[in-house]
Amino acid sequence: MNAEALLDLLQIIVLIVVFHENFRLIYANRGSVHLVFFAFAAACYLLSDLYWLVYDLLRPETRMPFAANEIGEWAFFLLLAASLGSPKADSFQNAKKEVLFTGLFVAASAGLWIGWSGEWMQDILTGIFYGYFLCTLVLRAKSERAMSDRGWRSLGIVCAVLIAVQTTIFFVPDAAKDPLDQFCYIILFAVSAVFLVRAVLSQRKDEPGKSVCHALAFLAWIETALYMSSGGYYIMAMILSLFSFPLILLAYKKEVSAK
């Protein structure tokens, strides 16, 4: 069993625990809609991991251009977006720039995925569903004031630099590719650390809405890191992703308890 399969197995265990605890919360809170959608999202990710674990054991080191687990990931993003609730009527008016730049970031990311894999249909569809989740998260984060204006600007600059450097790697000589690649990994994991610390610290504050946004923002960035990583860096991103679901569960528990 390789490192990826081992981490898939560990994540499956984490998801089973989260799924069980989530259903206990649903029963205790009489079927909270947010918890129900999160439960289905966790189930989709769990099934996707189970599929990929079996495939990795049966056909190790063999890439499948289009796999059934992709459908599970698309459902996962849609259900996570649904768990955030419907955006408020005026939320888009207050987040036009953020939603626009989020859409551009996802479109550019999908272009990079296609450049790396050549899988047009899969990467375009993943970009659409992932982009919908991110835009929903941005609308919720803006309405909850989960990030300051300076934080939004800083994140926008970081994303723009990340996309620009990743794109540049396609056109520079081979000698320059590795330093630029390492720079991108520094960005990815530095921002991951920031989101993780913020998600953990927000659990200690009496701001359930912000806690949900911070936990989901950490997961969203880790998904970006997974899509942009390979080798040992992919393993590091998988390890960090293990913390995302427990943090989201704790955040939703705090939110439903506050109602």
Short mmCIF file of C-alpha atoms in Angstrom, two decimals:
data_model
loop_
_atom_site.label_atom_id
_atom_site.label_comp_id
_atom_site.label_asym_id
_atom_site.label_seq_id
_atom_site.Cartn_x
_atom_site.Cartn_y
_atom_site.Cartn_z
CA MET A 1 0.00 0.00 0.00
CA ASN A 2 1.50 3.34 -1.07
CA ALA A 3 1.32 6.62 0.86
CA GLU A 4 -1.68 7.94 -1.09
CA ALA A 5 -3.70 4.76 -0.48
CA LEU A 6 -2.79 4.86 3.22
CA LEU A 7 -3.92 8.47 3.52
CA ASP A 8 -7.12 7.66 1.61
CA LEU A 9 -7.79 4.94 4.19
CA LEU A 10 -7.10 7.35 7.05
CA GLN A 11 -9.39 9.95 5.51
CA ILE A 12 -12.11 7.31 5.13
CA ILE A 13 -11.87 6.61 8.87
CA VAL A 14 -12.08 10.35 9.65
CA LEU A 15 -15.10 10.73 7.35
CA ILE A 16 -16.90 7.78 8.94
CA VAL A 17 -16.43 9.33 12.39
CA VAL A 18 -17.57 12.75 11.13
CA PHE A 19 -20.55 11.19 9.34
CA HIS A 20 -21.60 9.34 12.52
CA GLU A 21 -21.26 12.42 14.74
CA ASN A 22 -23.08 14.52 12.17
CA PHE A 23 -26.09 12.20 12.23
CA ARG A 24 -26.16 12.37 16.01
CA LEU A 25 -26.34 16.17 15.70
CA ILE A 26 -29.07 15.92 13.07
CA TYR A 27 -31.15 13.76 15.42
CA ALA A 28 -30.51 16.10 18.37
CA ASN A 29 -31.39 19.20 16.35
CA ARG A 30 -34.43 17.76 14.57
CA GLY A 31 -32.97 17.58 11.09
CA SER A 32 -31.09 20.85 10.71
CA VAL A 33 -30.94 21.55 6.96
CA HIS A 34 -27.30 22.65 7.12
CA LEU A 35 -26.28 19.44 8.86
CA VAL A 36 -28.29 17.28 6.45
CA PHE A 37 -26.60 18.76 3.40
CA PHE A 38 -23.20 18.49 5.07
CA ALA A 39 -23.93 14.83 5.87
CA PHE A 40 -24.67 14.11 2.21
CA ALA A 41 -21.55 16.03 1.19
CA ALA A 42 -19.41 13.96 3.56
CA ALA A 43 -21.04 10.78 2.22
CA CYS A 44 -20.17 11.76 -1.36
CA TYR A 45 -16.55 12.39 -0.40
CA LEU A 46 -16.48 9.12 1.52
CA LEU A 47 -17.75 7.14 -1.47
CA SER A 48 -15.29 8.93 -3.74
CA ASP A 49 -12.42 8.00 -1.41
CA LEU A 50 -13.60 4.38 -1.21
CA TYR A 51 -13.75 4.16 -4.99
CA TRP A 52 -10.29 5.68 -5.39
CA LEU A 53 -8.80 3.46 -2.67
CA VAL A 54 -10.07 0.29 -4.35
CA TYR A 55 -8.93 1.52 -7.76
CA ASP A 56 -5.49 2.44 -6.40
CA LEU A 57 -5.10 -1.01 -4.85
CA LEU A 58 -6.25 -2.83 -7.99
CA ARG A 59 -4.41 -0.66 -10.51
CA PRO A 60 -1.60 1.20 -8.73
CA GLU A 61 0.20 4.00 -10.59
CA THR A 62 -2.37 3.80 -13.42
CA ARG A 63 -4.14 7.02 -14.37
CA MET A 64 -7.77 6.90 -15.43
CA PRO A 65 -8.77 9.87 -17.65
CA PHE A 66 -12.36 9.88 -16.40
CA ALA A 67 -13.39 8.04 -13.25
CA ALA A 68 -16.71 7.57 -11.43
CA ASN A 69 -15.34 9.32 -8.34
CA GLU A 70 -15.36 12.59 -10.28
CA ILE A 71 -19.17 12.55 -10.16
CA GLY A 72 -18.95 12.15 -6.39
CA GLU A 73 -16.67 15.19 -6.17
CA TRP A 74 -19.07 17.29 -8.24
CA ALA A 75 -21.97 16.29 -5.96
CA PHE A 76 -19.75 17.05 -2.96
CA PHE A 77 -19.20 20.64 -4.10
CA LEU A 78 -22.90 21.18 -4.83
CA LEU A 79 -23.97 19.78 -1.46
CA LEU A 80 -21.38 21.85 0.41
CA ALA A 81 -22.72 24.93 -1.33
CA ALA A 82 -26.26 23.92 -0.32
CA SER A 83 -25.13 23.47 3.29
CA LEU A 84 -24.18 27.15 3.38
CA GLY A 85 -27.80 28.12 2.82
CA SER A 86 -29.38 30.38 0.23
CA PRO A 87 -27.57 33.71 -0.28
CA LYS A 88 -29.37 36.76 1.04
CA ALA A 89 -31.19 38.93 -1.47
CA ASP A 90 -28.63 41.73 -1.39
CA SER A 91 -25.53 39.59 -0.85
CA PHE A 92 -24.44 39.69 -4.49
CA GLN A 93 -24.66 43.49 -4.55
CA ASN A 94 -22.11 43.62 -1.73
CA ALA A 95 -19.79 41.01 -3.23
CA LYS A 96 -19.70 41.73 -6.98
CA LYS A 97 -15.93 42.13 -7.20
CA GLU A 98 -15.18 39.15 -5.00
CA VAL A 99 -17.50 36.85 -6.97
CA LEU A 100 -16.08 38.11 -10.28
CA PHE A 101 -12.48 37.50 -9.24
CA THR A 102 -13.45 34.11 -7.80
CA GLY A 103 -14.93 33.15 -11.16
CA LEU A 104 -11.79 34.30 -12.96
CA PHE A 105 -9.59 32.36 -10.53
CA VAL A 106 -11.57 29.16 -11.07
CA ALA A 107 -11.58 29.61 -14.87
CA ALA A 108 -7.81 30.16 -14.86
CA SER A 109 -7.35 27.15 -12.55
CA ALA A 110 -9.40 24.96 -14.89
CA GLY A 111 -7.20 26.13 -17.76
CA LEU A 112 -4.13 25.03 -15.82
CA TRP A 113 -5.68 21.64 -15.04
CA ILE A 114 -6.36 21.12 -18.75
CA GLY A 115 -2.78 22.13 -19.55
CA TRP A 116 -1.46 19.57 -17.06
CA SER A 117 -3.78 16.65 -17.82
CA GLY A 118 -5.34 17.32 -21.22
CA GLU A 119 -8.72 16.17 -19.84
CA TRP A 120 -10.98 18.90 -21.17
CA MET A 121 -14.44 17.63 -20.26
CA GLN A 122 -13.52 16.46 -16.75
CA ASP A 123 -11.63 19.63 -15.85
CA ILE A 124 -14.26 22.00 -17.25
CA LEU A 125 -17.07 20.27 -15.35
CA THR A 126 -15.02 20.15 -12.15
CA GLY A 127 -14.30 23.86 -12.56
CA ILE A 128 -18.01 24.66 -12.93
CA PHE A 129 -19.06 22.79 -9.79
CA TYR A 130 -16.04 23.91 -7.76
CA GLY A 131 -16.61 27.48 -8.90
CA TYR A 132 -20.25 27.35 -7.80
CA PHE A 133 -19.18 26.22 -4.34
CA LEU A 134 -16.52 28.94 -4.09
CA CYS A 135 -18.89 31.70 -5.21
CA THR A 136 -21.51 30.54 -2.68
CA LEU A 137 -18.84 30.52 0.02
CA VAL A 138 -17.70 34.02 -0.95
CA LEU A 139 -21.27 35.33 -0.73
CA ARG A 140 -21.73 33.78 2.71
CA ALA A 141 -18.32 35.03 3.90
CA LYS A 142 -19.11 38.57 2.77
CA SER A 143 -22.50 38.55 4.48
CA GLU A 144 -20.91 37.22 7.69
CA ARG A 145 -17.99 39.67 7.41
CA ALA A 146 -15.68 36.70 7.89
CA MET A 147 -12.79 38.54 6.26
CA SER A 148 -11.73 42.19 6.32
CA ASP A 149 -11.41 44.28 3.15
CA ARG A 150 -7.65 44.06 3.52
CA GLY A 151 -7.92 40.28 3.78
CA TRP A 152 -9.95 40.08 0.56
CA ARG A 153 -7.42 42.26 -1.27
CA SER A 154 -4.50 40.19 0.04
CA LEU A 155 -6.17 36.95 -1.00
CA GLY A 156 -6.91 38.37 -4.45
CA ILE A 157 -3.27 39.36 -4.93
CA VAL A 158 -2.02 35.96 -3.76
CA CYS A 159 -4.39 34.15 -6.15
CA ALA A 160 -3.37 36.38 -9.06
CA VAL A 161 0.33 35.79 -8.38
CA LEU A 162 -0.25 32.03 -8.04
CA ILE A 163 -2.07 31.81 -11.38
CA ALA A 164 0.49 34.04 -13.11
CA VAL A 165 3.46 31.98 -11.91
CA GLN A 166 1.78 28.65 -12.66
CA THR A 167 1.04 29.88 -16.19
CA THR A 168 4.59 31.15 -16.66
CA ILE A 169 5.97 27.67 -15.93
CA PHE A 170 4.55 26.46 -19.26
CA PHE A 171 6.71 28.91 -21.22
CA VAL A 172 10.05 29.20 -19.40
CA PRO A 173 13.12 27.00 -20.00
CA ASP A 174 13.37 23.76 -18.04
CA ALA A 175 16.05 25.20 -15.74
CA ALA A 176 13.61 27.85 -14.49
CA LYS A 177 10.60 25.55 -14.02
CA ASP A 178 11.62 24.00 -10.69
CA PRO A 179 12.31 27.29 -8.81
CA LEU A 180 8.97 28.69 -9.98
CA ASP A 181 7.23 25.45 -9.05
CA GLN A 182 8.73 25.61 -5.55
CA PHE A 183 7.58 29.22 -5.22
CA CYS A 184 4.01 28.13 -6.02
CA TYR A 185 4.17 25.44 -3.35
CA ILE A 186 5.34 28.02 -0.82
CA ILE A 187 2.28 30.12 -1.64
CA LEU A 188 -0.10 27.17 -1.50
CA PHE A 189 1.06 25.87 1.86
CA ALA A 190 1.61 29.26 3.48
CA VAL A 191 -1.98 30.24 2.70
CA SER A 192 -3.14 26.78 3.84
CA ALA A 193 -1.47 27.40 7.19
CA VAL A 194 -3.15 30.80 7.51
CA PHE A 195 -6.60 29.36 6.76
CA LEU A 196 -6.04 26.44 9.14
CA VAL A 197 -4.98 28.69 12.03
CA ARG A 198 -7.93 31.00 11.38
CA ALA A 199 -10.36 28.06 11.28
CA VAL A 200 -9.01 26.69 14.57
CA LEU A 201 -8.99 30.04 16.36
CA SER A 202 -12.52 30.87 15.20
CA GLN A 203 -13.80 27.83 17.10
CA ARG A 204 -12.93 29.67 20.31
CA LYS A 205 -15.05 32.71 19.43
CA ASP A 206 -18.78 33.16 19.75
CA GLU A 207 -19.25 33.81 16.02
CA PRO A 208 -20.74 30.62 14.54
CA GLY A 209 -21.34 32.07 11.08
CA LYS A 210 -17.73 33.13 10.73
CA SER A 211 -16.54 29.77 12.06
CA VAL A 212 -18.44 27.98 9.28
CA CYS A 213 -16.93 30.27 6.66
CA HIS A 214 -13.39 29.88 8.01
CA ALA A 215 -13.64 26.07 8.16
CA LEU A 216 -15.01 25.83 4.64
CA ALA A 217 -12.45 28.33 3.36
CA PHE A 218 -9.70 26.08 4.68
CA LEU A 219 -11.23 23.09 2.87
CA ALA A 220 -11.64 25.13 -0.32
CA TRP A 221 -8.00 26.19 -0.33
CA ILE A 222 -6.81 22.66 0.43
CA GLU A 223 -8.79 21.43 -2.57
CA THR A 224 -6.99 24.04 -4.66
CA ALA A 225 -3.66 22.85 -3.26
CA LEU A 226 -4.54 19.22 -4.06
CA TYR A 227 -5.43 20.12 -7.64
CA MET A 228 -2.14 22.00 -8.05
CA SER A 229 0.20 19.53 -6.31
CA SER A 230 2.02 16.33 -7.13
CA GLY A 231 4.42 13.92 -5.46
CA GLY A 232 5.34 14.67 -1.87
CA TYR A 233 3.51 17.99 -1.92
CA TYR A 234 0.29 16.18 -2.81
CA ILE A 235 0.82 13.94 0.21
CA MET A 236 1.30 17.03 2.41
CA ALA A 237 -1.94 18.52 1.10
CA MET A 238 -3.76 15.25 1.79
CA ILE A 239 -2.49 15.28 5.38
CA LEU A 240 -3.76 18.83 5.87
CA SER A 241 -7.11 17.90 4.34
CA LEU A 242 -7.69 15.45 7.21
CA PHE A 243 -8.35 18.42 9.51
CA SER A 244 -10.98 20.05 7.29
CA PHE A 245 -14.02 17.84 7.92
CA PRO A 246 -13.75 17.78 11.74
CA LEU A 247 -13.39 21.58 11.71
CA ILE A 248 -16.47 21.98 9.51
CA LEU A 249 -18.45 19.64 11.77
CA LEU A 250 -17.45 21.63 14.86
CA ALA A 251 -18.39 24.88 13.13
CA TYR A 252 -21.83 23.61 12.12
CA LYS A 253 -22.34 22.20 15.62
CA LYS A 254 -21.66 25.64 17.01
CA GLU A 255 -24.04 27.24 14.50
CA VAL A 256 -27.00 24.94 15.21
CA SER A 257 -26.41 25.21 18.97
CA ALA A 258 -26.60 28.99 18.73
CA LYS A 259 -30.10 28.90 17.17
#
